[in-house]
Short mmCIF file of C-alpha atoms in Angstrom, two decimals:
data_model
loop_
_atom_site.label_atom_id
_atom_site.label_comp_id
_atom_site.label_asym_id
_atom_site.label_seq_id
_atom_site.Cartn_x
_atom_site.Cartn_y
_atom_site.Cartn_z
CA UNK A 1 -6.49 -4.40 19.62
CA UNK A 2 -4.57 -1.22 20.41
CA UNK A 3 -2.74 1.10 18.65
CA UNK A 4 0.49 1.69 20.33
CA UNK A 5 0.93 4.74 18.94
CA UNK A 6 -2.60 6.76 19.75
CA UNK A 7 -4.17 4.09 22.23
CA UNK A 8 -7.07 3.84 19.83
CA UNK A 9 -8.72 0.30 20.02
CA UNK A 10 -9.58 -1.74 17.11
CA UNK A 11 -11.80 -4.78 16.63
CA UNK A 12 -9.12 -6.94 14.04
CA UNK A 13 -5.34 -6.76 13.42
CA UNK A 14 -5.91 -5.81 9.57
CA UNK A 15 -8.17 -2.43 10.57
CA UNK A 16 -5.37 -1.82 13.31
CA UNK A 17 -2.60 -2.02 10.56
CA UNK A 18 -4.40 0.04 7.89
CA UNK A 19 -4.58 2.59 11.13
CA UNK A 20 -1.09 2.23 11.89
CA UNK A 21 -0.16 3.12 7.80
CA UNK A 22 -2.47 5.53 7.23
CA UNK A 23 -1.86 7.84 10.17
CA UNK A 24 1.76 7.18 11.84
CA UNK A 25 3.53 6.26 8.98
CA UNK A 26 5.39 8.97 7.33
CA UNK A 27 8.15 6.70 5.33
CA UNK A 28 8.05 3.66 3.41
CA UNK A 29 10.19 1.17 1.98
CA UNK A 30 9.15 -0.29 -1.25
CA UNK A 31 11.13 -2.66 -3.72
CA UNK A 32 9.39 -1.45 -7.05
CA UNK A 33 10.97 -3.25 -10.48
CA UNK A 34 13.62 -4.82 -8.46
CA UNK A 35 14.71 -1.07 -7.11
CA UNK A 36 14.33 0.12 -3.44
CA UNK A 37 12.86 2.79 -2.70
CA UNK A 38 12.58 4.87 0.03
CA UNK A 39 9.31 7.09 -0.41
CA UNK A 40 7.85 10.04 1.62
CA UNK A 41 4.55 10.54 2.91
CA UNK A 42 3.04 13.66 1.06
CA UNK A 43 0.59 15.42 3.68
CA UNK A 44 -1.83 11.94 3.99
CA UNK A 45 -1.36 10.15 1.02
CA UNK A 46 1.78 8.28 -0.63
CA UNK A 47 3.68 9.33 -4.04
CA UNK A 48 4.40 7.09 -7.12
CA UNK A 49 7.81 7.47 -7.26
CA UNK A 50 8.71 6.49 -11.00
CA UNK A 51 10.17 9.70 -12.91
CA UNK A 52 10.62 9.84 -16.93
CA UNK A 53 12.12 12.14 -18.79
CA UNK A 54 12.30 14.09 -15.64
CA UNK A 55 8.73 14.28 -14.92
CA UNK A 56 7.31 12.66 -11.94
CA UNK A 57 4.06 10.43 -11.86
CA UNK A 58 2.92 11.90 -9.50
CA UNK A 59 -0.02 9.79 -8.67
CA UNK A 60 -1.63 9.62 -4.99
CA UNK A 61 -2.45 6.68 -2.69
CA UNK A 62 -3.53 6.22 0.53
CA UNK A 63 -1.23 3.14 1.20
CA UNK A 64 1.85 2.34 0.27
CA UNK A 65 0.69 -1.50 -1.23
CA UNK A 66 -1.66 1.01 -3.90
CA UNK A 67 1.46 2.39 -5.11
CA UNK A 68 2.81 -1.75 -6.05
CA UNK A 69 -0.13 -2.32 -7.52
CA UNK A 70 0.08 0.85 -10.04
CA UNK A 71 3.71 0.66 -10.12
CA UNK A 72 3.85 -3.05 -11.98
CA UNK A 73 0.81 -2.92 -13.76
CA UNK A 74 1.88 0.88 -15.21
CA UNK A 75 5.36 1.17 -15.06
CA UNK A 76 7.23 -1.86 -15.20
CA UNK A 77 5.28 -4.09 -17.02
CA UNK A 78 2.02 -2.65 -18.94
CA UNK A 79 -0.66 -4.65 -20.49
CA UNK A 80 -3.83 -4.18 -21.37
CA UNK A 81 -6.47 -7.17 -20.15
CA UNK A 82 -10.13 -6.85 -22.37
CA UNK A 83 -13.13 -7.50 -20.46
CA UNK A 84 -14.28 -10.70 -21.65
CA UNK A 85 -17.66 -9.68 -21.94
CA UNK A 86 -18.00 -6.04 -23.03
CA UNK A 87 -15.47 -3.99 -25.12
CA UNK A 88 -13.45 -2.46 -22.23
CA UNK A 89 -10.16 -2.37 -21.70
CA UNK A 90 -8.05 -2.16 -18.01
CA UNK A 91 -4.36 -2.27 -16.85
CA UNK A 92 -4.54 -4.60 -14.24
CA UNK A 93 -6.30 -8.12 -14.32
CA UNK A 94 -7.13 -7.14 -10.44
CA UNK A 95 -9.63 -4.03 -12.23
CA UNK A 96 -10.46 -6.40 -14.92
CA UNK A 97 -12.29 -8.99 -11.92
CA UNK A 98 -13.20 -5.96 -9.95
CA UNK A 99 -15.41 -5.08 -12.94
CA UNK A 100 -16.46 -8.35 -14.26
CA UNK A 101 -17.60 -9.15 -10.83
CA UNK A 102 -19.09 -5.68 -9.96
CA UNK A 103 -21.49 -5.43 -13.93
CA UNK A 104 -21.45 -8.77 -15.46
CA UNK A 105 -21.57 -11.24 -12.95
CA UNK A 106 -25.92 -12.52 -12.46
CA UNK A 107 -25.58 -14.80 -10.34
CA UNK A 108 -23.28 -16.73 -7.52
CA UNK A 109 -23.38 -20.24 -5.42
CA UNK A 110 -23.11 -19.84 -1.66
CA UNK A 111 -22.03 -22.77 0.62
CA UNK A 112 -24.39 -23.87 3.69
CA UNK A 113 -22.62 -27.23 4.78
CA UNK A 114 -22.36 -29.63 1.49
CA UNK A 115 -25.41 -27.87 0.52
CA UNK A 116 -25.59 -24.86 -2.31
CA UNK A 117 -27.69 -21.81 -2.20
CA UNK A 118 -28.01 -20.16 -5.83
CA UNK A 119 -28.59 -16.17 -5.56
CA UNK A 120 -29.60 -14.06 -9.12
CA UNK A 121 -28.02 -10.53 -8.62
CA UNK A 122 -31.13 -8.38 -8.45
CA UNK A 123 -31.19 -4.12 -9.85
CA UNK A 124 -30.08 -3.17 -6.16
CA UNK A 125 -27.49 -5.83 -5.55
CA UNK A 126 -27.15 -9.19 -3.87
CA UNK A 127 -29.82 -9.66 -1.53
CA UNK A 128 -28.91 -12.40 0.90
CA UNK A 129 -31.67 -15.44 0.67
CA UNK A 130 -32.31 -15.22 4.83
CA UNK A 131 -32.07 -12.13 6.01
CA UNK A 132 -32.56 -8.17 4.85
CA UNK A 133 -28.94 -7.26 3.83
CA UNK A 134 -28.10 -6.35 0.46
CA UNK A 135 -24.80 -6.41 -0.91
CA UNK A 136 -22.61 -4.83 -3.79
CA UNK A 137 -20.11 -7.69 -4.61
CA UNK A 138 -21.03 -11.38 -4.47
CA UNK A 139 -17.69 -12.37 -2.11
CA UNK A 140 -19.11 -9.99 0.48
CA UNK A 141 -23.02 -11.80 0.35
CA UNK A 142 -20.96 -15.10 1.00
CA UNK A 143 -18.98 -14.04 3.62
CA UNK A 144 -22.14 -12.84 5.10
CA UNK A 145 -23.74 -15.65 4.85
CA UNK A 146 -21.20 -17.90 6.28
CA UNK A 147 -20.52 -15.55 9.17
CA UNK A 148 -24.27 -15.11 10.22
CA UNK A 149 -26.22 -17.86 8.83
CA UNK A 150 -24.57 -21.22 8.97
CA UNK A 151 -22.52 -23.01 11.94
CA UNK A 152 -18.84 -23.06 10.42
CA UNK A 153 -16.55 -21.93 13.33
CA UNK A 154 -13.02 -22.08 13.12
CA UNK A 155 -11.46 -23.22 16.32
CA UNK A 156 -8.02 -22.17 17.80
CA UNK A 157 -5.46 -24.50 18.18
CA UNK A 158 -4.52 -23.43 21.48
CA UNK A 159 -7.58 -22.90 23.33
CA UNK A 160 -10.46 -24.30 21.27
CA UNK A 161 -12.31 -21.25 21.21
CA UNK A 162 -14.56 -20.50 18.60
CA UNK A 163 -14.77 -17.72 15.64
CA UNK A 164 -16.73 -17.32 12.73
CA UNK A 165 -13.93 -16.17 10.45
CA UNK A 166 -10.44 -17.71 9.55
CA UNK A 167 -8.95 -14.31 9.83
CA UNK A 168 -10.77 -13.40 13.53
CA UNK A 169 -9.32 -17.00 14.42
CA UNK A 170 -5.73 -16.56 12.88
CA UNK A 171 -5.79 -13.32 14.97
CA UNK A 172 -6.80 -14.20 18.21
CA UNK A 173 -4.57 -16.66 17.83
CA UNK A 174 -1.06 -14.13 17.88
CA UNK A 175 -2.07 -14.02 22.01
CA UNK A 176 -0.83 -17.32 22.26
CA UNK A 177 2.48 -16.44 20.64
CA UNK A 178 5.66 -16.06 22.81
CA UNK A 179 8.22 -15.65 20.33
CA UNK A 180 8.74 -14.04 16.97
CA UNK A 181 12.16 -14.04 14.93
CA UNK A 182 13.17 -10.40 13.54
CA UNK A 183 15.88 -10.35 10.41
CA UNK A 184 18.78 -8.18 11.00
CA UNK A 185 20.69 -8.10 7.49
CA UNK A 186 22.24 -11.70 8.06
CA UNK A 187 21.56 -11.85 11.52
CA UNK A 188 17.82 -13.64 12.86
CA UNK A 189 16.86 -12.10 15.77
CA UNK A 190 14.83 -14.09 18.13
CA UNK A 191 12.21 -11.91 20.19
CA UNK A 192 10.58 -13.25 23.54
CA UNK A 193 6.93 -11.55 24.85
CA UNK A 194 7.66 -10.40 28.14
CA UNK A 195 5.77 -10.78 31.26
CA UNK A 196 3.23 -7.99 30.51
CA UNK A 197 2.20 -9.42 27.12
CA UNK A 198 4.08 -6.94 25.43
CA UNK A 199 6.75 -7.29 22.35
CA UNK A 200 9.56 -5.26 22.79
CA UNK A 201 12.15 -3.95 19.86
CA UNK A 202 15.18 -5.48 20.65
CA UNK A 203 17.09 -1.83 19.83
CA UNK A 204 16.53 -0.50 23.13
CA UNK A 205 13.92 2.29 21.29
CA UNK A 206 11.02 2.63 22.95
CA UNK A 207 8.62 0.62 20.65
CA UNK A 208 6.55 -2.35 22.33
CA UNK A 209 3.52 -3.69 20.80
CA UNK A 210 0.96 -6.32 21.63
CA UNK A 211 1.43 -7.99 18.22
CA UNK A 212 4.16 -9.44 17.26
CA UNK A 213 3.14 -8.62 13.45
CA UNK A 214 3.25 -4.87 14.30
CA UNK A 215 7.01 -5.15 16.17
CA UNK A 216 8.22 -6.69 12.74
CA UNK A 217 6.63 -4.02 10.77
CA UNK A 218 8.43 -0.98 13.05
CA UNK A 219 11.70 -2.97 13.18
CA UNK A 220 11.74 -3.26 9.40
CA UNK A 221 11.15 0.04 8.62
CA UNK A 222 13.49 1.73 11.14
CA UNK A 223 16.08 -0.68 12.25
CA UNK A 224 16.53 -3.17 9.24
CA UNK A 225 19.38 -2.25 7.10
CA UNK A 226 18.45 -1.61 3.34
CA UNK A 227 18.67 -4.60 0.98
CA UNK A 228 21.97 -4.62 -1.17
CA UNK A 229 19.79 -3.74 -4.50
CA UNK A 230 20.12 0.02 -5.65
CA UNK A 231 18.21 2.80 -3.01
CA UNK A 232 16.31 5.55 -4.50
CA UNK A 233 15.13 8.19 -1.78
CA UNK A 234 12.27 10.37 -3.34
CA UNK A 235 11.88 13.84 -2.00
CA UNK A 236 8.48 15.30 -2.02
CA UNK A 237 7.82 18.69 -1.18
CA UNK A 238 4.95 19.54 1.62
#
């Protein structure tokens, strides 16, 4: 998949958008605590934009989604989750799992067909049970293992081809796609591939995409109006 922008080529849709963010991006909009805001790019990373008492966050992210993330769990709503095993304490029940997973969990149950496989976490990691690879979380030893080790395909709809993940299926299958509906405030906005495979923004900018995920993302965050809740533009300095 290419990036419109740069021409660079990328093997998924997800590595192709975190490209996309992470280098051509330069604003965002972000609904934060049921506010809008519009948020700056600071050189390559992204700004918290909650202010109190007239002093700024000020924390850095290399995505816009990071900033949600710390925005709720900090800002808007903050709780403390306990590790259930050890004495720690974390903002987010997302860093609660990421840790419980990462030091406590021993051992983990993969899937080959209606069998089970069980793995003990070793000093090193998760070694998988068939070939060399060792891993650091147990999700990534089972997606391993189902990708390289057993026969579950996932077929396309349209073609019947086969892929080894839901998410190389689910993109593969956007090809097949020859329409995609685009909100304009009130106003749906049905979009039609054109002859070259390419998507086309229906402002008459010069935008065109081979995904039709990517033309929603540009026409949302340059065409679409705002939404009717309160805008906050932060300004960063450079």
């Amino acid at each position: 998949m290419q990036c419109p922008q740069c021409n660079l080529v990328f093997n998924t849709l997800k590595e192709r958008t975190d490209h996309r963010n992470r280098v051509h991006m330069s604003i965002s909009h972000l609904v934060l605590g049921g506010t809008k805001y519009l948020i700056e790019k600071t050189g390559d990373k992204w700004p918290c934009p909650f202010v109190s008492n007239g002093t700024a966050c000020g924390k850095l992210y290399s995505q816009p989604k990071g900033i949600r993330v710390h925005f709720e769990s900090e800002h808007v709503n903050p709780q403390q989750f306990p590790c259930t095993v050890c004495p720690l304490i974390f903002n987010s029940k997302q860093e609660r799992s990421y840790h419980i997973n990462y030091v406590h969990q021993t051992t983990t149950t993969i899937k080959d067909g209606i069998n089970s496989i069980q793995v003990e976490k070793r000093p090193d990691g998760w070694h998988c049970p068939v070939c060399d690879l060792v891993c650091d979380w147990a999700g990534s030893l089972s997606l391993h293992y189902r990708n390289k080790h057993t026969d579950q395909a996932f077929e396309c709809k349209k073609c019947q081809i086969l892929f080894p993940s839901r998410s190389q299926r689910d993109t593969h299958q956007l090809q097949h796609q020859t329409k995609t509906k685009l909100s304009d405030g009130d106003t749906k906005i049905i979009v039609k591939k054109d002859l070259n495979g390419y998507w086309r923004c229906p402002k008459n900018c010069e935008f065109k995409s081979k995904s039709p995920v990517a033309l929603g993302q540009h026409f949302r965050t340059t065409h679409a109006p705002p939404a009717q809740s309160k805008i906050k533009r932060i300004h960063t300095q450079r």
